[in-house]
CSV table of C-alpha atoms (C1' of nucleotides) in Angstrom, one decimal:
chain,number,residue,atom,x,y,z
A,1,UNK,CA,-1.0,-17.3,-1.6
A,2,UNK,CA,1.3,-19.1,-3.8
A,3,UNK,CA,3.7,-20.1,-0.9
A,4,UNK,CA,5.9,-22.5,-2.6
A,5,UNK,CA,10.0,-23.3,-2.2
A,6,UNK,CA,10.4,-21.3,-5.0
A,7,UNK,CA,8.6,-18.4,-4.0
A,8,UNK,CA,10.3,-18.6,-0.5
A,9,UNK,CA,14.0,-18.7,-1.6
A,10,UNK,CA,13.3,-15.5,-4.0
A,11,UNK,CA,13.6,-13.2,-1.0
A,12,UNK,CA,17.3,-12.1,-0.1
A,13,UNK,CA,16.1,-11.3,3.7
A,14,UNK,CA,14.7,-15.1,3.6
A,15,UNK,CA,17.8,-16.9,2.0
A,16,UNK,CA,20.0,-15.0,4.7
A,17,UNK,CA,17.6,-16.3,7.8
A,18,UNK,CA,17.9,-20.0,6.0
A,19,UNK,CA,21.3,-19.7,6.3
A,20,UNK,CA,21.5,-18.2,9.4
A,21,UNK,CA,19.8,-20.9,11.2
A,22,UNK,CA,20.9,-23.8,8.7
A,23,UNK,CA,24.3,-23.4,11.6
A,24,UNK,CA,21.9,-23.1,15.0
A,25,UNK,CA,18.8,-23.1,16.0
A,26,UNK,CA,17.9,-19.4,16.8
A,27,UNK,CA,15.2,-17.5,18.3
A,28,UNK,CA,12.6,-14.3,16.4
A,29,UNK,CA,14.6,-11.9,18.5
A,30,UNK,CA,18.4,-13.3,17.9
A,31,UNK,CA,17.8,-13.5,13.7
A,32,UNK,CA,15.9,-10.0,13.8
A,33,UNK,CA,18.8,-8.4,15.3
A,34,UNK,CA,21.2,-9.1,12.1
A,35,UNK,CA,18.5,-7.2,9.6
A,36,UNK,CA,17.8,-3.5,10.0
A,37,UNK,CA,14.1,-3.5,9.4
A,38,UNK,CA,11.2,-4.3,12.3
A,39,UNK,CA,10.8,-8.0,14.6
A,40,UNK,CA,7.5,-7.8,12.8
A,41,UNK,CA,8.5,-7.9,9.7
A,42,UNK,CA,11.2,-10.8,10.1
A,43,UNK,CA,8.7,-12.7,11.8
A,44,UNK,CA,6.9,-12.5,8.6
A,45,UNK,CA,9.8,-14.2,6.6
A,46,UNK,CA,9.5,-16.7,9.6
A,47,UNK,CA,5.9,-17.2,9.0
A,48,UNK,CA,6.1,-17.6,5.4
A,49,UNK,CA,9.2,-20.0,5.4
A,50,UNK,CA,7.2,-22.0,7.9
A,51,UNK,CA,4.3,-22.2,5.9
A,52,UNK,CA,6.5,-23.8,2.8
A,53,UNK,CA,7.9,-26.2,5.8
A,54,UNK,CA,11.2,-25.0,4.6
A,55,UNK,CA,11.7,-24.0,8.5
A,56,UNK,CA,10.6,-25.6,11.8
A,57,UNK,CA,9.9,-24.1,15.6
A,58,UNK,CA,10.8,-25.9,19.0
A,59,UNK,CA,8.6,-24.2,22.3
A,60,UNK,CA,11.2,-23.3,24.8
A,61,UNK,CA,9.6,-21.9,27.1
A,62,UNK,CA,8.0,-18.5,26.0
A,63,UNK,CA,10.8,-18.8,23.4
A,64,UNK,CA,10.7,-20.2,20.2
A,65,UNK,CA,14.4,-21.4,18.3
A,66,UNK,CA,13.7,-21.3,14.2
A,67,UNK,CA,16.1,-24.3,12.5
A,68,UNK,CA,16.1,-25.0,8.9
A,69,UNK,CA,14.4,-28.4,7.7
A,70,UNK,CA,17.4,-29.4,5.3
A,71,UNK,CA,14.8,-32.3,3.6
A,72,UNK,CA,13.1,-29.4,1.7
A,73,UNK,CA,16.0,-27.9,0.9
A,74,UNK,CA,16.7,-30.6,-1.5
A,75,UNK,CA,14.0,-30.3,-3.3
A,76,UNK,CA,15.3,-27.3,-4.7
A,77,UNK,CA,18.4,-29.5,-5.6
A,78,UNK,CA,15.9,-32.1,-7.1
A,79,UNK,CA,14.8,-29.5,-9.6
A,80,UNK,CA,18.2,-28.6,-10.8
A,81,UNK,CA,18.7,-32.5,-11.5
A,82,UNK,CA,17.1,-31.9,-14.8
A,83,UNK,CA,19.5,-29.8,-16.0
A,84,UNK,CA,22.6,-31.5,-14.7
A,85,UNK,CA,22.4,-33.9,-17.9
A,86,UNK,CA,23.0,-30.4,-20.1
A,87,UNK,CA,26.0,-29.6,-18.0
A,88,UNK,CA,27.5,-33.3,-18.2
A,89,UNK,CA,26.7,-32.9,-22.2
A,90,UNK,CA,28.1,-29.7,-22.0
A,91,UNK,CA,31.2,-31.1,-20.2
A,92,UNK,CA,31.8,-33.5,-22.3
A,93,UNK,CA,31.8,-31.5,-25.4
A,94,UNK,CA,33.9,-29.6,-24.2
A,95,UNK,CA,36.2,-32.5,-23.6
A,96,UNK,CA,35.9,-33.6,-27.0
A,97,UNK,CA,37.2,-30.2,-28.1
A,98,UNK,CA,40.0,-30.6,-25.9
A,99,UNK,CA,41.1,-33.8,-26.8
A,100,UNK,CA,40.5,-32.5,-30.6
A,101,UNK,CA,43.2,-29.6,-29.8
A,102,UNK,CA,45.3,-31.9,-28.2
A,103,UNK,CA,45.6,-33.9,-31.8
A,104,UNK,CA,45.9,-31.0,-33.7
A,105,UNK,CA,49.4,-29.8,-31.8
A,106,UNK,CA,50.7,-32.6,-32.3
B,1,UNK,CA,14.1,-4.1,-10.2
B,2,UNK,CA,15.7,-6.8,-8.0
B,3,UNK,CA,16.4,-9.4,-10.9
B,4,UNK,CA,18.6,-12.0,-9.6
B,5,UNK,CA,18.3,-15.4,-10.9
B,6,UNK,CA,16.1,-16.3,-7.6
B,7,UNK,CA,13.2,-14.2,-8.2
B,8,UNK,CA,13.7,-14.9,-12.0
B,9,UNK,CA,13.2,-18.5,-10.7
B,10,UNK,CA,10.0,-17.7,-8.6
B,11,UNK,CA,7.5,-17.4,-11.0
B,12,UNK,CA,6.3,-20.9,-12.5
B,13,UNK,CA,5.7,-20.0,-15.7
B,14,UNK,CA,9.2,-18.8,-16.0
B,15,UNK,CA,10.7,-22.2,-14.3
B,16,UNK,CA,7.9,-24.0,-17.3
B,17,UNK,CA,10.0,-21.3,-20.0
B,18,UNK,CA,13.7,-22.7,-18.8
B,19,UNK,CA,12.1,-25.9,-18.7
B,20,UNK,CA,11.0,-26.0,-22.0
B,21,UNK,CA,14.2,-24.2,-23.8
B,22,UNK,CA,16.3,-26.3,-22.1
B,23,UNK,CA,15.9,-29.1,-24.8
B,24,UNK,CA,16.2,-26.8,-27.6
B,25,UNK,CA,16.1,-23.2,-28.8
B,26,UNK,CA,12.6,-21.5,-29.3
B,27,UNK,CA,10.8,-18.8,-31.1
B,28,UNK,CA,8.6,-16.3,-28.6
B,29,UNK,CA,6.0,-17.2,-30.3
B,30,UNK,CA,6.7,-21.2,-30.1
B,31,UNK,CA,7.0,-20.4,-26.4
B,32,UNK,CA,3.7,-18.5,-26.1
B,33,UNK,CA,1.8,-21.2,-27.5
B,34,UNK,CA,2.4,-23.7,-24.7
B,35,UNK,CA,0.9,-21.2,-21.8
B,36,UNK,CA,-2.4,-19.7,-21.2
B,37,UNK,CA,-1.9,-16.2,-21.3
B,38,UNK,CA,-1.1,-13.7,-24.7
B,39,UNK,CA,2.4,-13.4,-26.1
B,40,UNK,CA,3.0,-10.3,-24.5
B,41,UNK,CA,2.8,-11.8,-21.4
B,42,UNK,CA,5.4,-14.4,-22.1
B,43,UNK,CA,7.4,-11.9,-23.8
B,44,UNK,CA,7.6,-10.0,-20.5
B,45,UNK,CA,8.9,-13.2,-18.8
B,46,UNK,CA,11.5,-13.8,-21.6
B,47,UNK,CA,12.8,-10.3,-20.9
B,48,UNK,CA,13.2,-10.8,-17.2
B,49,UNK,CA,15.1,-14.0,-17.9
B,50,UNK,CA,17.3,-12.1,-20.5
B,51,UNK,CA,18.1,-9.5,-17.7
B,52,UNK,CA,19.3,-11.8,-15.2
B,53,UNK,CA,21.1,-13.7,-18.1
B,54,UNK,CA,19.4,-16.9,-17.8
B,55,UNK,CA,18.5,-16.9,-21.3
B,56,UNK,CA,19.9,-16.1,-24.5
B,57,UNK,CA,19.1,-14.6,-27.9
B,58,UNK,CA,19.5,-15.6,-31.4
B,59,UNK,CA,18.4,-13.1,-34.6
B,60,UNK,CA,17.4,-15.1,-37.4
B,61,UNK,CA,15.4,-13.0,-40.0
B,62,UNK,CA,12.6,-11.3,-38.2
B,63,UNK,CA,12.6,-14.5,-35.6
B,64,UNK,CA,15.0,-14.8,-32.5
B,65,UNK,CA,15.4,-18.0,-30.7
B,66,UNK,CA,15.7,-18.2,-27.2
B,67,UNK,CA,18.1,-20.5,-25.1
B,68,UNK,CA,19.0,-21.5,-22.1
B,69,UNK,CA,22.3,-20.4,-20.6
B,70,UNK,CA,23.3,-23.4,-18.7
B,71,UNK,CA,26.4,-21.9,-16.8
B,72,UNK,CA,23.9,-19.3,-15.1
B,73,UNK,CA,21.7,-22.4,-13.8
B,74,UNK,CA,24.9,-23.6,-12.1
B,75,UNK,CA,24.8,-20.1,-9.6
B,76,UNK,CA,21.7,-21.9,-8.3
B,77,UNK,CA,23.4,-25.1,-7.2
B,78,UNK,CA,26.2,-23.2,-5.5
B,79,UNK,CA,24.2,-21.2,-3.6
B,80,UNK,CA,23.2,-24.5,-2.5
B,81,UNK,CA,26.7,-25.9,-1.9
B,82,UNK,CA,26.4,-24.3,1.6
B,83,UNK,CA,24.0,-26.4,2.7
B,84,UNK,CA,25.8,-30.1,1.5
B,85,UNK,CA,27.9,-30.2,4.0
B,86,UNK,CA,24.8,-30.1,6.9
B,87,UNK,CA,23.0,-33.2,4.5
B,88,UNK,CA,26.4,-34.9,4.4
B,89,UNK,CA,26.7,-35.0,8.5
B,90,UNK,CA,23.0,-35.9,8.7
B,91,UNK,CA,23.5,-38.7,6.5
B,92,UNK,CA,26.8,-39.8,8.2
B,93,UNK,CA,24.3,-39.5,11.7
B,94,UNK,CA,21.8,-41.7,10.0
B,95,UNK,CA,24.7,-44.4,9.1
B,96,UNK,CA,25.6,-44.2,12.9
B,97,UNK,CA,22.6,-45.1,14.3
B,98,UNK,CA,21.9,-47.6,11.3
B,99,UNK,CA,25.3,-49.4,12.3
B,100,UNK,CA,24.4,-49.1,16.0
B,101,UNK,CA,20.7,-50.7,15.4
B,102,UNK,CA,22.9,-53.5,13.1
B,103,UNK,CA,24.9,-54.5,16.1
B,104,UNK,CA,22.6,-53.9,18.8
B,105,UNK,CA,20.7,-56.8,16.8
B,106,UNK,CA,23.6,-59.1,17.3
C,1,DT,C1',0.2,-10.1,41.9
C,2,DA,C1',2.1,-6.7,39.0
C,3,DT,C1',5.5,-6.0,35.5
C,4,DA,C1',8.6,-7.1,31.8
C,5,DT,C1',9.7,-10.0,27.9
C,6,DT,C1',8.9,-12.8,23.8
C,7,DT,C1',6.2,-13.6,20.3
C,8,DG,C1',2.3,-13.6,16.8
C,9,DC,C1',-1.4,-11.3,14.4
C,10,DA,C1',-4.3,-7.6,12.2
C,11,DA,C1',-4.7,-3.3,9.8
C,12,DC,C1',-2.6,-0.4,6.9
C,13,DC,C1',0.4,1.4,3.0
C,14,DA,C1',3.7,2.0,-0.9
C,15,DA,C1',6.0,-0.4,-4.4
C,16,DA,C1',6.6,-4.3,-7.3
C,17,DA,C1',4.7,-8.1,-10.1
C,18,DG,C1',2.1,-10.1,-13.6
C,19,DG,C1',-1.3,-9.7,-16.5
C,20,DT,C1',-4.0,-7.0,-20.4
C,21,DT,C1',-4.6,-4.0,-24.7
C,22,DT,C1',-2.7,-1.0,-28.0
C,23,DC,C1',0.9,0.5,-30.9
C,24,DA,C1',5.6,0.8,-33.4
C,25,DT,C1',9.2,-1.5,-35.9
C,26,DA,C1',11.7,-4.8,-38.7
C,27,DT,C1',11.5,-8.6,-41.8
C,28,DT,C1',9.4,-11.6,-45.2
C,29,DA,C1',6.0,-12.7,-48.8
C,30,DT,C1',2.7,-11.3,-52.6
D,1,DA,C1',4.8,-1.2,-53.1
D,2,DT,C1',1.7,-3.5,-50.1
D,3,DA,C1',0.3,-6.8,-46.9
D,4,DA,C1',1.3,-10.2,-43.5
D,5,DT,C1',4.2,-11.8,-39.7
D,6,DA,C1',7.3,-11.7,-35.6
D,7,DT,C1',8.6,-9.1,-32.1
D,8,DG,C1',9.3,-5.6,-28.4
D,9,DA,C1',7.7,-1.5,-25.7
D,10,DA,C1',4.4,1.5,-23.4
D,11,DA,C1',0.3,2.5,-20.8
D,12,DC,C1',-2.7,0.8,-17.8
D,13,DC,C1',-4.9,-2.1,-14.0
D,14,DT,C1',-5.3,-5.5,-10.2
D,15,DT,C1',-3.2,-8.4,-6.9
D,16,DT,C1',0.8,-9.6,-4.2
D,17,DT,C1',4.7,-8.4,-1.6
D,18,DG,C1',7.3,-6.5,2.0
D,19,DG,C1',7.5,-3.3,5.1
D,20,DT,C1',5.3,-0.4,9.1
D,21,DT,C1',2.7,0.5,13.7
D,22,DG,C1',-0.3,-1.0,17.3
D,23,DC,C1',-2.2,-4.6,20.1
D,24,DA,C1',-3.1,-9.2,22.4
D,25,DA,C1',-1.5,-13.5,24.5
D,26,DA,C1',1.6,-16.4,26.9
D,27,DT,C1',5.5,-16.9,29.9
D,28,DA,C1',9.0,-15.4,33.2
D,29,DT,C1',10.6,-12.3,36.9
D,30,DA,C1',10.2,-8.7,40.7
DNA sequence: TATATTTGCAACCAAAAGGTTTCATATTAT
DNA sequence: ATAATATGAAACCTTTTGGTTGCAAATATA
């Protein structure tokens, strides 16, 4: 069981229940109705997106409400920050070959 | 075949692949030499990356260095763009209560 | 108390993923 | 021309994934 972020966000069904809930708190039942395949099998998902902690549960009674844990979420952000330095490079090149038209028309 | 960029980005050795082309173009077999596994292996990851677009190709002689395709990277961080906006307000929450603490000292 | 509802868990199954070995092809070097 | 090198592709195998159905437990309702 690799269980990691990563691993977690790979699943289309998953990244639509993460942004499902990121809006409300909802319960098995409620996100299970938006997919056509089994409760079972989007309580899966659930399990698995808990396991990463990418998801927490509040009791309610015999109910449980699902809302996303937005602190994870950014370490998926965090990652990327090694390759925002190649876009800002990037960017800037880019500017440079701007500006370098801009002299040229004149 | 799924193949979008967020199951390309599940494995970890291809995250360790993007990673490592990042800084500068590579040879397969350059690649290859920095994993535990045979060339082929790697060679399968390269082609899943080059599917999605993640990566990119360059013949030289019998070589071909891989790259990374920056602007792909980018679909990553707006996917992620939905979710800003929620750690924005919980950050602007946290600078309520901080404020409210602040005075309440007073 | 008996029944309905909400949920999770286990067993099962087909398909996909990730590795291996073997082979074919193109380019370079002798 | 022959041999070596760099690479990709195919066949194969094991493990993981993502779904199913059936069942058990806890809570709410009649």
């Amino acid at each position: 069981m690799r269980r990691d972020i990563f691993q977690a966000i790979a699943d289309p069904t998953r990244r639509a229940i993460i942004t499902l809930i990121a809006i409300q708190a909802m319960t098995p039942n409620a996100i299970a109705d938006n997919f056509n395949m089994t409760r079972q099998a989007v309580s899966k998902h659930l399990r698995i997106l808990t396991e990463c902690e990418l998801i927490k549960q509040e009791h309610q009674g015999r109910e449980i409400y699902y809302s996303l844990e937005i602190e994870k979420m950014k370490e998926i952000d965090k990652w990327l920050n090694q390759f925002r330095e190649i876009w800002e490079i990037n960017f800037n090149q880019l500017d440079i070959v701007l500006s370098t038209i801009k002299k040229n028309k004149k």
